[in-house]
Amino acid sequence: MLPLVLLFLCMVNKAGAQEYYLPKTGYQPQQQQATSRVSFSISAGAGVPLGDFGSENVKGSFWDFNSPDSTRLQGFAMSGFHFDIALWYKINDFLGAEIYYGGNVNSVDINGFSNTMGYISTTTQTSYYTPEYLIGLYYYFVEGSRFTCKLNGMIGLVTNTYPDFSLKINDTTTYTRTMNSGGSGFAYSFGTQLEYAVTPRTSLYMNVTYTGANIYYPGWEEDLTAVGKYYIYNARVHHPNDITFMNTGILKISAGIIFSL
């Protein structure tokens, strides 16, 4: 029985080999993909605020009381933490598509705000959380057997919530400005990424990316509170149609890992 089985297997292999080498016009043997077209990445690092997001220069801005009609905001944001996750798809040998979610945590520099405004100040929000929802394309090229460089460009949406700031004008009087709700804005992003393949399906990478946006906040309120020995006075002024905005830039420097799926 065993010789018959071996004879059958040899015949199958021989027939397969003969078929493989038969001259056929336009015929090319199928080559298996070395890696998947789809990959997933996660990274973490630093997020540096740029533009008005990290600025403390209030001249001619929303916090310049000599020009109260200005709608431009300063963020007083400090360098903080960034993380992101992304899904990648290779379209061909040099172009791909990317879906990206990033998060940025930046503390509010309340001491810097106090020094700039000239009044002791407080805020109920100690930090910004700025998420990014982006999609775009990337160009990549391979250097040697292990290194890959990617250049990407993306667009999408960025959101965050602007802090409530309260200024202590004197021992009895406090002035507060409050945004009615969180803000959002159209965002663009571009960056570069260097990858090193550890295994055929796992790579480590370094990433430097910039995201820019104008984040708009619909409406705000101002409160003046005075507390005396025999009275409490509170006045509130609504500005529901006054839209403010903050020119927001974030430089992200991170490291992470990529898994081919």
Coordinates of C-alpha atoms in Angstrom, one line a residue:
M1 CA 0.0 0.0 0.0
L2 CA 2.8 2.4 0.9
P3 CA 4.6 2.1 -2.4
L4 CA 1.3 3.0 -4.2
V5 CA 0.9 6.1 -2.1
L6 CA 4.5 7.2 -2.8
L7 CA 4.0 6.6 -6.5
F8 CA 0.8 8.7 -6.5
L9 CA 2.6 11.6 -4.7
C10 CA 5.5 11.5 -7.1
M11 CA 3.1 11.6 -10.1
V12 CA 1.3 14.6 -8.6
N13 CA 4.5 16.5 -7.9
K14 CA 5.8 15.7 -11.4
A15 CA 2.6 16.9 -13.0
G16 CA 2.7 20.1 -10.9
A17 CA 6.3 20.7 -11.9
Q18 CA 5.6 20.2 -15.5
E19 CA 2.7 22.6 -15.4
Y20 CA 4.8 25.2 -13.7
Y21 CA 7.4 25.2 -16.4
L22 CA 5.1 24.9 -19.4
P23 CA 5.7 28.0 -21.6
K24 CA 2.6 30.1 -21.5
T25 CA 2.3 33.5 -23.0
G26 CA 1.9 36.2 -20.3
Y27 CA 2.0 33.6 -17.5
Q28 CA 3.7 34.6 -14.3
P29 CA 4.0 32.3 -11.2
Q30 CA 2.1 33.7 -8.2
Q31 CA 4.4 35.1 -5.5
Q32 CA 3.1 35.2 -2.0
Q33 CA 3.1 38.6 -0.2
A34 CA 5.9 39.0 2.2
T35 CA 3.9 41.2 4.5
S36 CA 0.3 42.2 4.9
R37 CA -1.1 45.4 3.3
V38 CA -2.8 46.3 6.6
S39 CA -0.9 47.3 9.7
F40 CA -1.7 48.9 13.1
S41 CA 0.5 51.3 15.1
I42 CA 0.5 52.8 18.6
S43 CA 2.9 55.4 19.9
A44 CA 3.5 57.9 22.8
G45 CA 5.7 60.8 23.5
A46 CA 5.7 64.6 23.9
G47 CA 3.2 67.2 22.6
V48 CA 4.6 70.8 22.3
P49 CA 1.9 73.6 22.0
L50 CA 2.6 76.1 19.3
G51 CA 0.8 79.2 17.9
D52 CA -1.8 80.9 20.2
F53 CA -2.3 77.6 22.0
G54 CA 1.0 77.9 23.8
S55 CA 1.1 81.7 23.7
E56 CA 1.0 84.1 26.7
N57 CA 1.1 87.3 24.7
V58 CA -2.4 88.7 25.2
K59 CA -1.9 92.1 23.4
G60 CA -4.8 92.7 21.0
S61 CA -6.5 89.4 22.0
F62 CA -9.5 88.3 24.0
W63 CA -7.7 88.9 27.3
D64 CA -6.5 92.4 26.3
F65 CA -9.1 94.6 28.1
N66 CA -8.0 97.6 26.0
S67 CA -9.4 95.8 22.9
P68 CA -12.5 94.0 24.3
D69 CA -13.9 93.2 20.9
S70 CA -11.1 90.8 19.9
T71 CA -12.0 87.2 19.5
R72 CA -8.5 85.7 19.4
L73 CA -7.7 83.4 22.4
Q74 CA -4.4 82.5 24.0
G75 CA -4.1 79.0 25.5
F76 CA -1.4 79.3 28.1
A77 CA -0.7 75.6 27.4
M78 CA 2.5 73.9 28.5
S79 CA 4.4 71.0 26.9
G80 CA 2.7 67.7 27.7
F81 CA 1.9 64.1 26.7
H82 CA 0.9 62.8 23.3
F83 CA -0.3 59.4 22.2
D84 CA -1.8 58.1 19.0
I85 CA -3.1 55.0 17.3
A86 CA -3.4 54.5 13.5
L87 CA -4.5 52.0 10.9
W88 CA -2.4 51.8 7.8
Y89 CA -3.2 50.3 4.3
K90 CA -0.7 49.9 1.5
I91 CA -2.2 50.9 -1.8
N92 CA 0.8 50.0 -3.8
D93 CA 4.6 49.9 -3.6
F94 CA 5.0 53.6 -2.6
L95 CA 1.6 54.9 -1.5
G96 CA -0.8 54.2 1.3
A97 CA -3.8 55.4 3.3
E98 CA -4.0 56.1 7.0
I99 CA -6.8 56.5 9.6
Y100 CA -5.4 58.3 12.8
Y101 CA -6.6 59.1 16.3
G102 CA -4.4 61.2 18.5
G103 CA -4.7 62.6 22.0
N104 CA -2.8 65.5 23.6
V105 CA -2.8 66.4 27.3
N106 CA -1.3 69.9 28.1
S107 CA -1.4 71.6 31.4
V108 CA -2.7 75.1 31.8
D109 CA 0.0 77.5 33.0
I110 CA -2.2 79.4 35.6
N111 CA 0.9 81.1 37.0
G112 CA 1.8 82.4 33.6
F113 CA -1.8 83.6 33.2
S114 CA -1.7 85.4 36.5
N115 CA 1.6 87.1 35.7
T116 CA 0.4 88.2 32.3
M117 CA -2.9 89.6 33.5
G118 CA -1.4 91.2 36.7
Y119 CA -4.0 89.6 39.0
I120 CA -4.1 86.4 41.1
S121 CA -6.1 84.0 39.0
T122 CA -7.6 80.5 39.2
T123 CA -9.1 78.0 36.8
T124 CA -11.4 75.0 37.2
Q125 CA -9.6 73.3 34.3
T126 CA -6.0 72.4 35.0
S127 CA -5.3 70.9 31.6
Y128 CA -6.4 70.6 28.0
Y129 CA -7.3 67.4 26.3
T130 CA -7.1 67.8 22.5
P131 CA -8.1 64.8 20.5
E132 CA -7.4 64.6 16.7
Y133 CA -9.5 62.6 14.2
L134 CA -7.6 62.5 11.0
I135 CA -7.4 60.6 7.6
G136 CA -4.9 60.9 4.8
L137 CA -2.3 59.5 2.6
Y138 CA 1.4 58.6 3.1
Y139 CA 4.3 58.1 0.8
Y140 CA 6.9 55.5 1.8
F141 CA 10.1 54.0 0.6
V142 CA 12.3 51.2 1.8
E143 CA 16.0 51.5 2.6
G144 CA 17.8 48.2 2.8
S145 CA 16.0 45.2 4.3
R146 CA 14.9 46.7 7.6
F147 CA 14.3 50.5 7.3
T148 CA 11.2 52.2 6.0
C149 CA 10.6 56.0 5.8
K150 CA 7.1 57.4 5.6
L151 CA 5.9 60.9 4.8
N152 CA 2.3 61.6 5.5
G153 CA -0.3 64.3 5.1
M154 CA -3.8 64.3 6.7
I155 CA -6.9 66.3 7.3
G156 CA -9.7 66.0 9.8
L157 CA -11.1 67.5 13.1
V158 CA -9.6 68.7 16.3
T159 CA -11.5 69.6 19.5
N160 CA -10.9 70.7 23.0
T161 CA -12.5 72.8 25.9
Y162 CA -11.2 76.2 26.8
P163 CA -10.7 76.8 30.5
D164 CA -12.7 79.2 32.7
F165 CA -10.4 81.8 34.1
S166 CA -11.2 83.9 37.2
L167 CA -9.3 87.0 38.1
K168 CA -9.2 88.3 41.7
I169 CA -9.4 92.1 41.0
N170 CA -9.2 92.9 44.8
D171 CA -10.1 91.4 48.1
T172 CA -13.8 91.5 47.4
T173 CA -14.2 91.4 43.6
T174 CA -13.7 88.5 41.2
Y175 CA -14.1 88.6 37.4
T176 CA -14.7 85.4 35.4
R177 CA -15.0 84.5 31.7
T178 CA -16.6 81.3 30.7
M179 CA -16.9 79.6 27.3
N180 CA -20.4 78.2 26.7
S181 CA -19.1 74.9 25.3
G182 CA -16.1 73.1 23.8
G183 CA -14.6 74.1 20.5
S184 CA -13.7 72.3 17.3
G185 CA -12.1 73.1 14.0
F186 CA -10.8 71.8 10.7
A187 CA -7.3 70.4 11.1
Y188 CA -4.3 69.5 8.8
S189 CA -1.3 67.5 9.7
F190 CA 2.0 66.4 8.1
G191 CA 5.0 64.5 9.4
T192 CA 7.7 61.9 8.9
Q193 CA 8.2 58.5 10.4
L194 CA 11.3 56.2 10.4
E195 CA 10.6 52.5 11.0
Y196 CA 12.9 49.6 11.8
A197 CA 11.7 46.0 11.2
V198 CA 12.4 43.8 14.2
T199 CA 10.5 40.8 12.7
P200 CA 8.6 40.4 9.4
R201 CA 5.4 41.6 11.1
T202 CA 6.7 43.9 13.9
S203 CA 8.5 47.2 13.6
L204 CA 9.7 50.0 15.9
Y205 CA 9.5 53.6 14.8
M206 CA 10.1 57.2 15.6
N207 CA 7.6 59.9 14.5
V208 CA 7.7 63.7 14.2
T209 CA 4.3 65.3 13.2
Y210 CA 2.8 68.7 13.3
T211 CA -1.0 69.4 13.5
G212 CA -2.5 72.8 13.0
A213 CA -6.1 74.1 13.4
N214 CA -8.2 77.1 14.3
I215 CA -10.5 75.9 17.0
Y216 CA -13.7 77.9 17.3
Y217 CA -15.8 78.3 20.5
P218 CA -19.5 79.3 20.2
G219 CA -20.5 82.0 22.7
W220 CA -19.2 83.0 26.2
E221 CA -20.2 84.7 29.4
E222 CA -18.7 87.1 31.9
D223 CA -19.4 87.3 35.6
L224 CA -18.5 90.0 38.1
T225 CA -18.9 89.0 41.7
A226 CA -18.4 91.4 44.7
V227 CA -18.7 90.2 48.3
G228 CA -19.1 92.8 51.1
K229 CA -19.8 92.6 54.8
Y230 CA -23.5 92.9 54.3
Y231 CA -24.1 92.0 50.6
I232 CA -23.2 89.8 47.7
Y233 CA -23.4 91.3 44.2
N234 CA -23.3 89.2 41.1
A235 CA -23.7 90.5 37.5
R236 CA -23.7 88.2 34.4
V237 CA -23.4 89.3 30.8
H238 CA -24.2 86.8 28.0
H239 CA -22.4 86.8 24.6
P240 CA -24.2 83.9 22.8
N241 CA -23.4 85.1 19.3
D242 CA -19.7 86.0 19.9
I243 CA -17.5 83.3 18.5
T244 CA -13.9 83.2 19.7
F245 CA -11.1 81.1 18.2
M246 CA -7.7 79.8 19.1
N247 CA -4.9 79.2 16.6
T248 CA -3.7 75.8 17.7
G249 CA -0.5 74.1 16.8
I250 CA 0.9 70.9 18.3
L251 CA 4.3 69.4 17.5
K252 CA 4.4 65.7 18.4
I253 CA 7.5 63.7 18.9
S254 CA 6.8 60.0 19.7
A255 CA 8.0 56.5 19.5
G256 CA 6.0 53.3 19.1
I257 CA 5.4 49.9 17.5
I258 CA 3.7 48.7 14.4
F259 CA 2.1 45.3 13.9
S260 CA 1.3 43.9 10.4
L261 CA -2.1 42.3 10.5

